PDB file of C-alpha atoms in Angstrom:
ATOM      1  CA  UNK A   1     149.710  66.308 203.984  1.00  0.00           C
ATOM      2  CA  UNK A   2     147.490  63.509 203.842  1.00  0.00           C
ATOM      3  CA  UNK A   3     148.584  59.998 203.389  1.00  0.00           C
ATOM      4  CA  UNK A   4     147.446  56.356 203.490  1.00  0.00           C
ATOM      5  CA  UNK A   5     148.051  54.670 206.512  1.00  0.00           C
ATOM      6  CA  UNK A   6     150.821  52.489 205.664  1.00  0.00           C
ATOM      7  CA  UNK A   7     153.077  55.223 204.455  1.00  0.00           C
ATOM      8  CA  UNK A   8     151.845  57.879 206.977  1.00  0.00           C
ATOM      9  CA  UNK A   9     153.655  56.721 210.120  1.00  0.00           C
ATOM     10  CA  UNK A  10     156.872  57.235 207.684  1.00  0.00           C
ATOM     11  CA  UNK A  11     156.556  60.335 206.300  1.00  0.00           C
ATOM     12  CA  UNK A  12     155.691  61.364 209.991  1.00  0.00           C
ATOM     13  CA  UNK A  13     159.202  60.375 210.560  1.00  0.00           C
ATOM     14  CA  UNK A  14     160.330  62.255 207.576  1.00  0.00           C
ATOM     15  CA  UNK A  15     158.171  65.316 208.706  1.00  0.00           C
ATOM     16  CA  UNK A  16     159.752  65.260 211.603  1.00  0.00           C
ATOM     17  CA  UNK A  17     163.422  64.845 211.123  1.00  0.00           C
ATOM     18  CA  UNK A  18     162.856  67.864 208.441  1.00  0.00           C
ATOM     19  CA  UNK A  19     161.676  69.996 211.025  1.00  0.00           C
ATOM     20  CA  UNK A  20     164.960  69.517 213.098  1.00  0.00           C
ATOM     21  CA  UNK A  21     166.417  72.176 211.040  1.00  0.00           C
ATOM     22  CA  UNK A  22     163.647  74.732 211.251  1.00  0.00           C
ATOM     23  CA  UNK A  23     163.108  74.888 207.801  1.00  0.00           C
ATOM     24  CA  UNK A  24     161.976  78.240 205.589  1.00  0.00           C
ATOM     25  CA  UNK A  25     160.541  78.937 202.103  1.00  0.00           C
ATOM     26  CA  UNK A  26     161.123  82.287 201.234  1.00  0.00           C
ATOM     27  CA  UNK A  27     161.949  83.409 204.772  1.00  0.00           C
ATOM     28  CA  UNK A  28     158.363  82.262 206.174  1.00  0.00           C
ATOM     29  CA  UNK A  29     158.403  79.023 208.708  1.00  0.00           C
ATOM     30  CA  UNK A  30     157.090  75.754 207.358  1.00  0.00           C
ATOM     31  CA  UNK A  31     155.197  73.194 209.337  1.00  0.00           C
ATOM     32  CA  UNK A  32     154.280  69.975 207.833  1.00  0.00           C
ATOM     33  CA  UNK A  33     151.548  68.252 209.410  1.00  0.00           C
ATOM     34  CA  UNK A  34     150.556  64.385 207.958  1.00  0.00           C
ATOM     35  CA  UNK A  35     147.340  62.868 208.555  1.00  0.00           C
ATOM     36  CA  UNK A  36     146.729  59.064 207.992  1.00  0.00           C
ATOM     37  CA  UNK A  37     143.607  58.237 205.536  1.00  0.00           C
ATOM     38  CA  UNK A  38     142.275  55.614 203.505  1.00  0.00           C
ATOM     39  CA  UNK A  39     142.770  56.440 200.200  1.00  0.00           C
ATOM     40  CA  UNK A  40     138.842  56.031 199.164  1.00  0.00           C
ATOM     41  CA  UNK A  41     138.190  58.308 201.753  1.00  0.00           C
ATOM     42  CA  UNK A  42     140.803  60.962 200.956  1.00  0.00           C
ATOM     43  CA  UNK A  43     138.955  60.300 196.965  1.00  0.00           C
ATOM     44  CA  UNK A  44     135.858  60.852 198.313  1.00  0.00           C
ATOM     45  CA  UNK A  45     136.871  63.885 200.121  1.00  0.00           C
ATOM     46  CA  UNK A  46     138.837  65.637 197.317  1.00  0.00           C
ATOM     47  CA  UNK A  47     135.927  64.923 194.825  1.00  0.00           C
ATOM     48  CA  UNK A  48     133.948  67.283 196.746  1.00  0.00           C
ATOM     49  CA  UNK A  49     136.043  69.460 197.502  1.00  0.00           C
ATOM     50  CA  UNK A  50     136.936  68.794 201.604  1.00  0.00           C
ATOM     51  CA  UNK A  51     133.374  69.836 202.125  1.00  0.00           C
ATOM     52  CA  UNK A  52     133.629  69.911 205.395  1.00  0.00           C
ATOM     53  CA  UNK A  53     136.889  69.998 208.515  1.00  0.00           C
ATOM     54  CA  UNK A  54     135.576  66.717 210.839  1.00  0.00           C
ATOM     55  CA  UNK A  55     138.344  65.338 208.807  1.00  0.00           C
ATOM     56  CA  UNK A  56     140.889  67.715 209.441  1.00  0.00           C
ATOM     57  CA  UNK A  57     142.343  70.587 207.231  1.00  0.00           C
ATOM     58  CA  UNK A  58     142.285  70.370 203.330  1.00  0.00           C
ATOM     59  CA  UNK A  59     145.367  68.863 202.778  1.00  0.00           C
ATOM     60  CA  UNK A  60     148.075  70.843 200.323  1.00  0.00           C
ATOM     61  CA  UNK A  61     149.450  67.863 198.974  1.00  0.00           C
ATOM     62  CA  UNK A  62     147.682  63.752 198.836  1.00  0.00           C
ATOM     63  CA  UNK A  63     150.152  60.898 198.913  1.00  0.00           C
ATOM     64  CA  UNK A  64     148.019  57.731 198.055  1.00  0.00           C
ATOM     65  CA  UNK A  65     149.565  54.413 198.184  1.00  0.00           C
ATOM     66  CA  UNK A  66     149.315  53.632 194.525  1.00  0.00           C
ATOM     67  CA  UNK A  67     148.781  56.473 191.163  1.00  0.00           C
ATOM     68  CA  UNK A  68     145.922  54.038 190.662  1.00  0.00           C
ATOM     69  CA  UNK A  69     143.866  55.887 193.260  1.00  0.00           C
ATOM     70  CA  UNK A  70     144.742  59.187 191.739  1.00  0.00           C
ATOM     71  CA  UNK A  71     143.512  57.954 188.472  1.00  0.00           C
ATOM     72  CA  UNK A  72     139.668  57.277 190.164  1.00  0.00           C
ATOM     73  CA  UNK A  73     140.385  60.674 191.265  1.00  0.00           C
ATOM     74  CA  UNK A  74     140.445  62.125 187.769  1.00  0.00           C
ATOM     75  CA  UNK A  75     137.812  60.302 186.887  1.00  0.00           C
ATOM     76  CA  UNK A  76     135.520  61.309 189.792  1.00  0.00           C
ATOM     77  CA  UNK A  77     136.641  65.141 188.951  1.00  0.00           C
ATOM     78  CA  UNK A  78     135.798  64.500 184.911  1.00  0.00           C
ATOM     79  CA  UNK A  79     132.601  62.806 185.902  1.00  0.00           C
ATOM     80  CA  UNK A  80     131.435  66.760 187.265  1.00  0.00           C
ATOM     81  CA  UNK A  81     131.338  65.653 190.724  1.00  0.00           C
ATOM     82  CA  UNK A  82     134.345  67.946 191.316  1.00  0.00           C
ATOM     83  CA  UNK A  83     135.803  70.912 192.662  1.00  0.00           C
ATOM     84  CA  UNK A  84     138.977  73.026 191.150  1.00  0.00           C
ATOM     85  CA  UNK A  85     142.232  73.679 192.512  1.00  0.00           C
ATOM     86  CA  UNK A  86     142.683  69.513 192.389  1.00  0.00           C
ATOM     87  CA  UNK A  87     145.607  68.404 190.232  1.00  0.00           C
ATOM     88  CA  UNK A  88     145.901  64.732 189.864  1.00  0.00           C
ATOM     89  CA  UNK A  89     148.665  64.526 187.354  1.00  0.00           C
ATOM     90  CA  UNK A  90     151.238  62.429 189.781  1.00  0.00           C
ATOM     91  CA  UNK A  91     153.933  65.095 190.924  1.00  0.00           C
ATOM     92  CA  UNK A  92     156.759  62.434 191.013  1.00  0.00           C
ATOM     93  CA  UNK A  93     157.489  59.185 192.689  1.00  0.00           C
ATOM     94  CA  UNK A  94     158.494  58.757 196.181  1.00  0.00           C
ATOM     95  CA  UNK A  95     158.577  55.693 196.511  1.00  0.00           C
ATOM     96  CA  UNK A  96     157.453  51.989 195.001  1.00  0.00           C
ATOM     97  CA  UNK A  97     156.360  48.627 195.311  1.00  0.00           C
ATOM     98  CA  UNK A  98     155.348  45.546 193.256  1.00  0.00           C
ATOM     99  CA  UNK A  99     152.232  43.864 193.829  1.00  0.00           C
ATOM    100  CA  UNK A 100     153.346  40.138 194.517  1.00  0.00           C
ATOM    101  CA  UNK A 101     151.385  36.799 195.882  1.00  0.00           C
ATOM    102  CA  UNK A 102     152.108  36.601 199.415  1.00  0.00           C
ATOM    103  CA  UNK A 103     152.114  32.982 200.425  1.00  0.00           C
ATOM    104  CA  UNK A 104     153.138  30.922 203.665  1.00  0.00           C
ATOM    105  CA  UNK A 105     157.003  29.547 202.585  1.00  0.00           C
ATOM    106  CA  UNK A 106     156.503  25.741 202.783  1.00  0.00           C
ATOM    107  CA  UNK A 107     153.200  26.574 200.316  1.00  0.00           C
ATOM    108  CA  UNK A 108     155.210  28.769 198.278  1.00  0.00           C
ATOM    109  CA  UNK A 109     158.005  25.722 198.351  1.00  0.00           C
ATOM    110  CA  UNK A 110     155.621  23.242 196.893  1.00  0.00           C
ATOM    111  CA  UNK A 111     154.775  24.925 194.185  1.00  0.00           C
ATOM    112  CA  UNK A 112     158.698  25.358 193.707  1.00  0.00           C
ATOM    113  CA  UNK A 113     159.716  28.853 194.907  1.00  0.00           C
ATOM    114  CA  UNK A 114     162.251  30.471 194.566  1.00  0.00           C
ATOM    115  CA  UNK A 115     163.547  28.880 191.312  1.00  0.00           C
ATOM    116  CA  UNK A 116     160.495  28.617 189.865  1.00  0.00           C
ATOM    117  CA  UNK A 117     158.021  31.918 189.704  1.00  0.00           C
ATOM    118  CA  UNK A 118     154.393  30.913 188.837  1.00  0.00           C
ATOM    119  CA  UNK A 119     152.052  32.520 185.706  1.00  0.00           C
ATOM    120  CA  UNK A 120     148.983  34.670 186.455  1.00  0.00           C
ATOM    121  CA  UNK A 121     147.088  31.329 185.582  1.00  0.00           C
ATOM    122  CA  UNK A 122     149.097  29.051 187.557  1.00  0.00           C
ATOM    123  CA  UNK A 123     147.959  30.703 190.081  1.00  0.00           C
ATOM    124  CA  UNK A 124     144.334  31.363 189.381  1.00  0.00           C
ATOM    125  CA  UNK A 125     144.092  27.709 188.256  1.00  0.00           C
ATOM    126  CA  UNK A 126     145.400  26.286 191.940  1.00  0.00           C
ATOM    127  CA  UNK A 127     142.591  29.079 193.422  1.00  0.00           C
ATOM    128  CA  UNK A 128     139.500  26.922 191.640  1.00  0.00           C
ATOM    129  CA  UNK A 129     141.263  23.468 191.822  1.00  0.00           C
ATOM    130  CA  UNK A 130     138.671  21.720 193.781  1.00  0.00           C
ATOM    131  CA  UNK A 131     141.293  19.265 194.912  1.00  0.00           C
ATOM    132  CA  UNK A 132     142.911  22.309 197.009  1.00  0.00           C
ATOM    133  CA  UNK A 133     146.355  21.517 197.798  1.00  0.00           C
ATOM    134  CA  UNK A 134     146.446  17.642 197.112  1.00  0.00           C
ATOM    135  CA  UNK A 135     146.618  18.889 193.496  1.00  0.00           C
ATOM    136  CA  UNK A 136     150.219  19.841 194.541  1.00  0.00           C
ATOM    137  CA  UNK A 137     151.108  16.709 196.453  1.00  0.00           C
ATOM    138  CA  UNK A 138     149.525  18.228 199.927  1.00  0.00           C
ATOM    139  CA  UNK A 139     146.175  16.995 200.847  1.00  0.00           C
ATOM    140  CA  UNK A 140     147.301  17.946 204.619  1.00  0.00           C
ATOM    141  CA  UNK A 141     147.047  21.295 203.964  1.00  0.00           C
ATOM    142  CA  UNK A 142     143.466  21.330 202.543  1.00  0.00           C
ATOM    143  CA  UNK A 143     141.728  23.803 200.061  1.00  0.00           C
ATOM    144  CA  UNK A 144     143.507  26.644 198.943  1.00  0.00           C
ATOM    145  CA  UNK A 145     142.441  29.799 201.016  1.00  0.00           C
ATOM    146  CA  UNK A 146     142.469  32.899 199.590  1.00  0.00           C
ATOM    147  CA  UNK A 147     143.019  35.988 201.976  1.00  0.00           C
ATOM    148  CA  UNK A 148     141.212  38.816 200.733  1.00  0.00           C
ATOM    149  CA  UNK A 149     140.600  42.026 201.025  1.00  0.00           C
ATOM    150  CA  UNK A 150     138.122  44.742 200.130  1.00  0.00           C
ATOM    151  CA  UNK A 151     138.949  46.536 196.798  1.00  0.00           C
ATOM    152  CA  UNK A 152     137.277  49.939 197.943  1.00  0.00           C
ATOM    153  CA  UNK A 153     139.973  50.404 200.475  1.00  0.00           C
ATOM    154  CA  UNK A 154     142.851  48.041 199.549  1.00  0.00           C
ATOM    155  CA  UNK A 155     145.566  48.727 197.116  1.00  0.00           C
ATOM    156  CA  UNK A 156     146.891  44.927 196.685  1.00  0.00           C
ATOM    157  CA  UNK A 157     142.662  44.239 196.540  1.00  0.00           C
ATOM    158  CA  UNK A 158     142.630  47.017 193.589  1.00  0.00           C
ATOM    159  CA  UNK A 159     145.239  45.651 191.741  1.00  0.00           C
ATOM    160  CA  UNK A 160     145.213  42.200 191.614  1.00  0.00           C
ATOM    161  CA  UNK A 161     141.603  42.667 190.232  1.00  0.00           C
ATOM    162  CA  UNK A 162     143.458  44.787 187.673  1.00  0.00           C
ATOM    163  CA  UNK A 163     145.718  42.121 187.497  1.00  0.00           C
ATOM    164  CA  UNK A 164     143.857  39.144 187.332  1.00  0.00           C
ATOM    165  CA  UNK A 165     141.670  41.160 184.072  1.00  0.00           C
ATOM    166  CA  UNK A 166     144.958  42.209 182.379  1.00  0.00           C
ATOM    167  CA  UNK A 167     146.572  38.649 182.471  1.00  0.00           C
ATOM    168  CA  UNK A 168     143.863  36.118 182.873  1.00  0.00           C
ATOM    169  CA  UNK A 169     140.704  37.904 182.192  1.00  0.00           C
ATOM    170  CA  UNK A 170     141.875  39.140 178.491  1.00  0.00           C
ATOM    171  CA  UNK A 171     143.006  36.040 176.963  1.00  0.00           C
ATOM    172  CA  UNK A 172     146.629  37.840 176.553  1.00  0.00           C
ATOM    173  CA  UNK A 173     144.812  40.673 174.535  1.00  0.00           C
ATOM    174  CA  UNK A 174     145.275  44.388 175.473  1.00  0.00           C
ATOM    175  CA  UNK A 175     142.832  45.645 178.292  1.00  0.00           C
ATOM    176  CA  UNK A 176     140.376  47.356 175.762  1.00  0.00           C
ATOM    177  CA  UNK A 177     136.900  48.822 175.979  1.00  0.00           C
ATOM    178  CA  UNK A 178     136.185  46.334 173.339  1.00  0.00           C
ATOM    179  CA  UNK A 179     138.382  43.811 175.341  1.00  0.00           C
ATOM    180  CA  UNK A 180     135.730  43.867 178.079  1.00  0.00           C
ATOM    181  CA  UNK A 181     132.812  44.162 175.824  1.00  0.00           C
ATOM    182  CA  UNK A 182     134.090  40.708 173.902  1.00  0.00           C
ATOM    183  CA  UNK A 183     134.661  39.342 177.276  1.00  0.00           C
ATOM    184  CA  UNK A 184     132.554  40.644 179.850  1.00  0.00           C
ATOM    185  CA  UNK A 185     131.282  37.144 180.805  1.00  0.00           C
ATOM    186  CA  UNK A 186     134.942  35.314 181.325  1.00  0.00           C
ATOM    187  CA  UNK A 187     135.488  38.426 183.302  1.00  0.00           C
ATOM    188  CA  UNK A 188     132.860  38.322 185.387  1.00  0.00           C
ATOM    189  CA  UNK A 189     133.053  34.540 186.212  1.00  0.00           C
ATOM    190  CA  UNK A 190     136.662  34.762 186.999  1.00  0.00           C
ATOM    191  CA  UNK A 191     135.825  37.949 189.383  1.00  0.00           C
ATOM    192  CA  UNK A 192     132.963  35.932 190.935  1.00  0.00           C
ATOM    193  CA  UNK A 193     135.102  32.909 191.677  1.00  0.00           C
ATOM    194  CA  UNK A 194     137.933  34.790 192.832  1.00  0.00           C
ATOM    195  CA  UNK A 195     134.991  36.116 195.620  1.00  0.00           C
ATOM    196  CA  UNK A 196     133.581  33.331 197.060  1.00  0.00           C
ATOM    197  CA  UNK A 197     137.285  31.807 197.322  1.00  0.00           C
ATOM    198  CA  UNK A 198     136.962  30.342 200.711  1.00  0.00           C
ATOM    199  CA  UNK A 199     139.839  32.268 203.110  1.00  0.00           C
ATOM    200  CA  UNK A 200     139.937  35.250 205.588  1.00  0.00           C
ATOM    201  CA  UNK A 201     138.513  38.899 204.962  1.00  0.00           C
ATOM    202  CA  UNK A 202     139.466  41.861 205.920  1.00  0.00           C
ATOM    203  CA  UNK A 203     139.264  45.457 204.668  1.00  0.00           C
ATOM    204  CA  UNK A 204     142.608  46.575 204.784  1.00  0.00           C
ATOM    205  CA  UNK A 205     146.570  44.413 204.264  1.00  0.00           C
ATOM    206  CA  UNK A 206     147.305  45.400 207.986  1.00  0.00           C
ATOM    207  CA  UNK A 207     143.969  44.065 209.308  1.00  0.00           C
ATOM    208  CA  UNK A 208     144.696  40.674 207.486  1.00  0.00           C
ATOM    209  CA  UNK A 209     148.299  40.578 208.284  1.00  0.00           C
ATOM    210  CA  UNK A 210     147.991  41.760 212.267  1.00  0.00           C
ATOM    211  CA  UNK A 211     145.570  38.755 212.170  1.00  0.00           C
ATOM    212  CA  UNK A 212     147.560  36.438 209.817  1.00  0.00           C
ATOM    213  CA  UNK A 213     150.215  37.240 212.805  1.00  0.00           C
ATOM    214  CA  UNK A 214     147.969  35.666 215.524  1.00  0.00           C
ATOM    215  CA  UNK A 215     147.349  32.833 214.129  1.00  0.00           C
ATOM    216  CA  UNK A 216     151.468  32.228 213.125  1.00  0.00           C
ATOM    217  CA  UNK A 217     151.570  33.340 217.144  1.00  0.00           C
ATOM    218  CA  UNK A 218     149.245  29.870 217.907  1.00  0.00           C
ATOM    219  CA  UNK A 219     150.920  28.108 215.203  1.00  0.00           C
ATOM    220  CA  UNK A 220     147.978  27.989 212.961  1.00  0.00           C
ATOM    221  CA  UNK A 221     149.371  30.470 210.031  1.00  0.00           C
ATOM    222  CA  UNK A 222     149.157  27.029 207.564  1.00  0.00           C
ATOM    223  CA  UNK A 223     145.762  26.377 208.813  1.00  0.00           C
ATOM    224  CA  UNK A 224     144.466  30.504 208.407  1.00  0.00           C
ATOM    225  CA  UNK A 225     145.609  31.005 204.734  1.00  0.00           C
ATOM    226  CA  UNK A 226     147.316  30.005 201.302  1.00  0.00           C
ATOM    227  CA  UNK A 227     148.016  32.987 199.203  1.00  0.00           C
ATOM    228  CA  UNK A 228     147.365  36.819 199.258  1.00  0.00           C
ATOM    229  CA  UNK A 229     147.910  39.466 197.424  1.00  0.00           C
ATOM    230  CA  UNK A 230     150.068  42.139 198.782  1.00  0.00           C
ATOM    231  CA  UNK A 231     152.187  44.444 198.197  1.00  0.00           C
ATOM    232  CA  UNK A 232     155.900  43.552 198.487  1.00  0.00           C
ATOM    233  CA  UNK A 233     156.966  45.861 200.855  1.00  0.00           C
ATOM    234  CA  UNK A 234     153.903  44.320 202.980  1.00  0.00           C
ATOM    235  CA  UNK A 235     155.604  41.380 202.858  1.00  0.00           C
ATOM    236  CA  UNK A 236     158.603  42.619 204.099  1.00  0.00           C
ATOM    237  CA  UNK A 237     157.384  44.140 207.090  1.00  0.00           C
ATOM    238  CA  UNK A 238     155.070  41.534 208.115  1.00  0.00           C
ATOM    239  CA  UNK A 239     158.578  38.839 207.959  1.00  0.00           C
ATOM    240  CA  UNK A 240     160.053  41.173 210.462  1.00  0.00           C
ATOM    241  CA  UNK A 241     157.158  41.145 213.082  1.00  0.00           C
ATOM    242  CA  UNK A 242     155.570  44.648 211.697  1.00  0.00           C
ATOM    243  CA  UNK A 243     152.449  43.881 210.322  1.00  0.00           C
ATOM    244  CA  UNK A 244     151.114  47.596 209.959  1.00  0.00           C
ATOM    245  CA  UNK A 245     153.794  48.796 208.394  1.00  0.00           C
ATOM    246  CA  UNK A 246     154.708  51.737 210.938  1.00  0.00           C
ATOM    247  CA  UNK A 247     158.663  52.538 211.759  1.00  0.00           C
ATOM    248  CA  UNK A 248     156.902  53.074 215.125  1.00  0.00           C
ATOM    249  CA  UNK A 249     156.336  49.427 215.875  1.00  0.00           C
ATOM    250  CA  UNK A 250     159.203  47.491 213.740  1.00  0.00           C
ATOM    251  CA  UNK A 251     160.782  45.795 216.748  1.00  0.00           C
ATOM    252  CA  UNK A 252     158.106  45.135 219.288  1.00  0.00           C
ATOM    253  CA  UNK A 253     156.735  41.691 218.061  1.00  0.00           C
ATOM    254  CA  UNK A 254     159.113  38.708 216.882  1.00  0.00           C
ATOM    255  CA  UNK A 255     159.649  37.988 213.330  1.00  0.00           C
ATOM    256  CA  UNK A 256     156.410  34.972 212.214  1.00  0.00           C
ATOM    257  CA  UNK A 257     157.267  31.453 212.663  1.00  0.00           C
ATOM    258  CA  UNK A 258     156.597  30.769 209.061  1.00  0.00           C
ATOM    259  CA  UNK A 259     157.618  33.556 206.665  1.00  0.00           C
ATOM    260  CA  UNK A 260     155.718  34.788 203.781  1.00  0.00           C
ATOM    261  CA  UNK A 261     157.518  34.507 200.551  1.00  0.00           C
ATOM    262  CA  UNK A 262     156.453  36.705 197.561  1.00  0.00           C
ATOM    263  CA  UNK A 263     156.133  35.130 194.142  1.00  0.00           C
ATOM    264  CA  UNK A 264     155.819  37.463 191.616  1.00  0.00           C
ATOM    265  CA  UNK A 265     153.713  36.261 188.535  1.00  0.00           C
ATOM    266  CA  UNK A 266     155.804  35.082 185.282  1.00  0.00           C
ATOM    267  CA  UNK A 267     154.101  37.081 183.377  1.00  0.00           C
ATOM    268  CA  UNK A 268     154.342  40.617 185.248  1.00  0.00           C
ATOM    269  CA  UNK A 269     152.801  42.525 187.639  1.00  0.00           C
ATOM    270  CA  UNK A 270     151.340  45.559 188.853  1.00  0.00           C
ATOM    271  CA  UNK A 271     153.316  48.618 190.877  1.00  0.00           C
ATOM    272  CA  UNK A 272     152.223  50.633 193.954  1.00  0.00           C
ATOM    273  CA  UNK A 273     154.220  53.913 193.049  1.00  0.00           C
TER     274      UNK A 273
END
């Protein structure tokens, strides 16, 4: 089995409580070995076929942190770059998440979390406010940073793009070929300013967090960032010390000095399943 990182340390857990009872399938042993992999990478891989075994063994079964990733999957198989034997069609649910805007509590406070749950362009509207957070009554705090990361490895990077076409970018419209077509250059600006947000980068939600988690440990986490989108099981596990996600570490490092809260956008959001 092959999994993304943040669920593989899990189902290694899983794997091995399972094979506590030496398990058979029609009297033959089973072993389950899971490998942790970046779900472009386990695309890439699958698209051609495991061409090769530096990776490891061609894995029976893929869990990716998100269907989304299974859909470029199809694509990359329909576009003739594939091989056979590689079903996409999602063989059940085993677990999800909601895609939420992760942002330091007293931020999340001003902007009046809990009771009140911002709109897709409340939120993309404080992001270009060139008065930063003074346009919210805290000119302390500075501009509004933006902690991003790269959508070619990150789920919560994937879908918020998704997100921020499909609530902002569309004018309320359904997503559409001729959606984009009509609107290719709203789309485009808003995906360009969303880029050169000022913030941190990082490829992956556990690089940002474990370093989100630093600065919290120096007492900078108001200074490092404003808002990110995560997943909300992210969330959780970085607001109990764990920033990569792995059963293996929840424990070992103190819960952050500020908390992240999760707002989830008025108008909906997307689902890691």
């Amino acid at each position: 089995m092959v999994a993304a990182p943040e669920l593989a340390g899990l189902l290694q857990q899983a794997a091995a409580d399972y094979q506590q009872g030496s398990p058979k399938v029609n009297g033959s042993c089973v072993g389950v070995h899971v490998q942790s992999m970046e779900p472009a990478a386990a695309v890439d891989k699958l698209a051609k076929g495991w061409p090769d075994s530096s990776a490891g063994t061609r894995p029976d079964v893929w869990v990716p942190p998100s269907s989304t990733w299974a859909s470029l999957l199809a694509l990359r198989l329909q576009a003739g770059n594939g091989a056979g034997g590689v079903v996409t069609d999602p063989q059940g649910s085993v677990a999800s998440s909601p895609l939420v805007v992760a942002m330091p509590r007293p931020m999340a406070q001003a902007l009046g979390w809990p009771g009140k749950q911002p709109g897709w362009g409340d939120l993309l509207g404080l992001l270009r406010n060139p008065a930063g957070w003074g346009a919210a009554g805290h000119p302390e705090w500075g501009p509004v940073k933006l902690g991003q990361t790269t959508p070619n490895h990150s789920t919560p990077a994937l879908q918020s793009l998704l997100g921020a076409m499909l609530f902002a970018g569309s004018g309320g419209q359904p997503l559409t070929l001729g959606t984009l077509s009509k609107r290719s250059q709203d789309i485009g600006a808003l995906l360009a300013g969303l880029g050169g947000l000022p913030g941190p980068h990082a490829d992956l939600p556990s690089d940002f967090l474990a370093a989100l988690q630093r600065a919290d440990d120096g007492g900078k986490a108001l200074d490092f960032v404003s808002a990110a989108f995560l997943s909300e099981q992210q969330v959780w596990a970085y607001n109990h010390g764990n920033p990569g996600s792995d059963p293996a570490t929840l424990g070992r490092h103190a819960p952050p000095k500020v908390p992240l809260a999760a707002l989830y956008p008025s108008q909906g959001t997307l689902r890691s399943d």
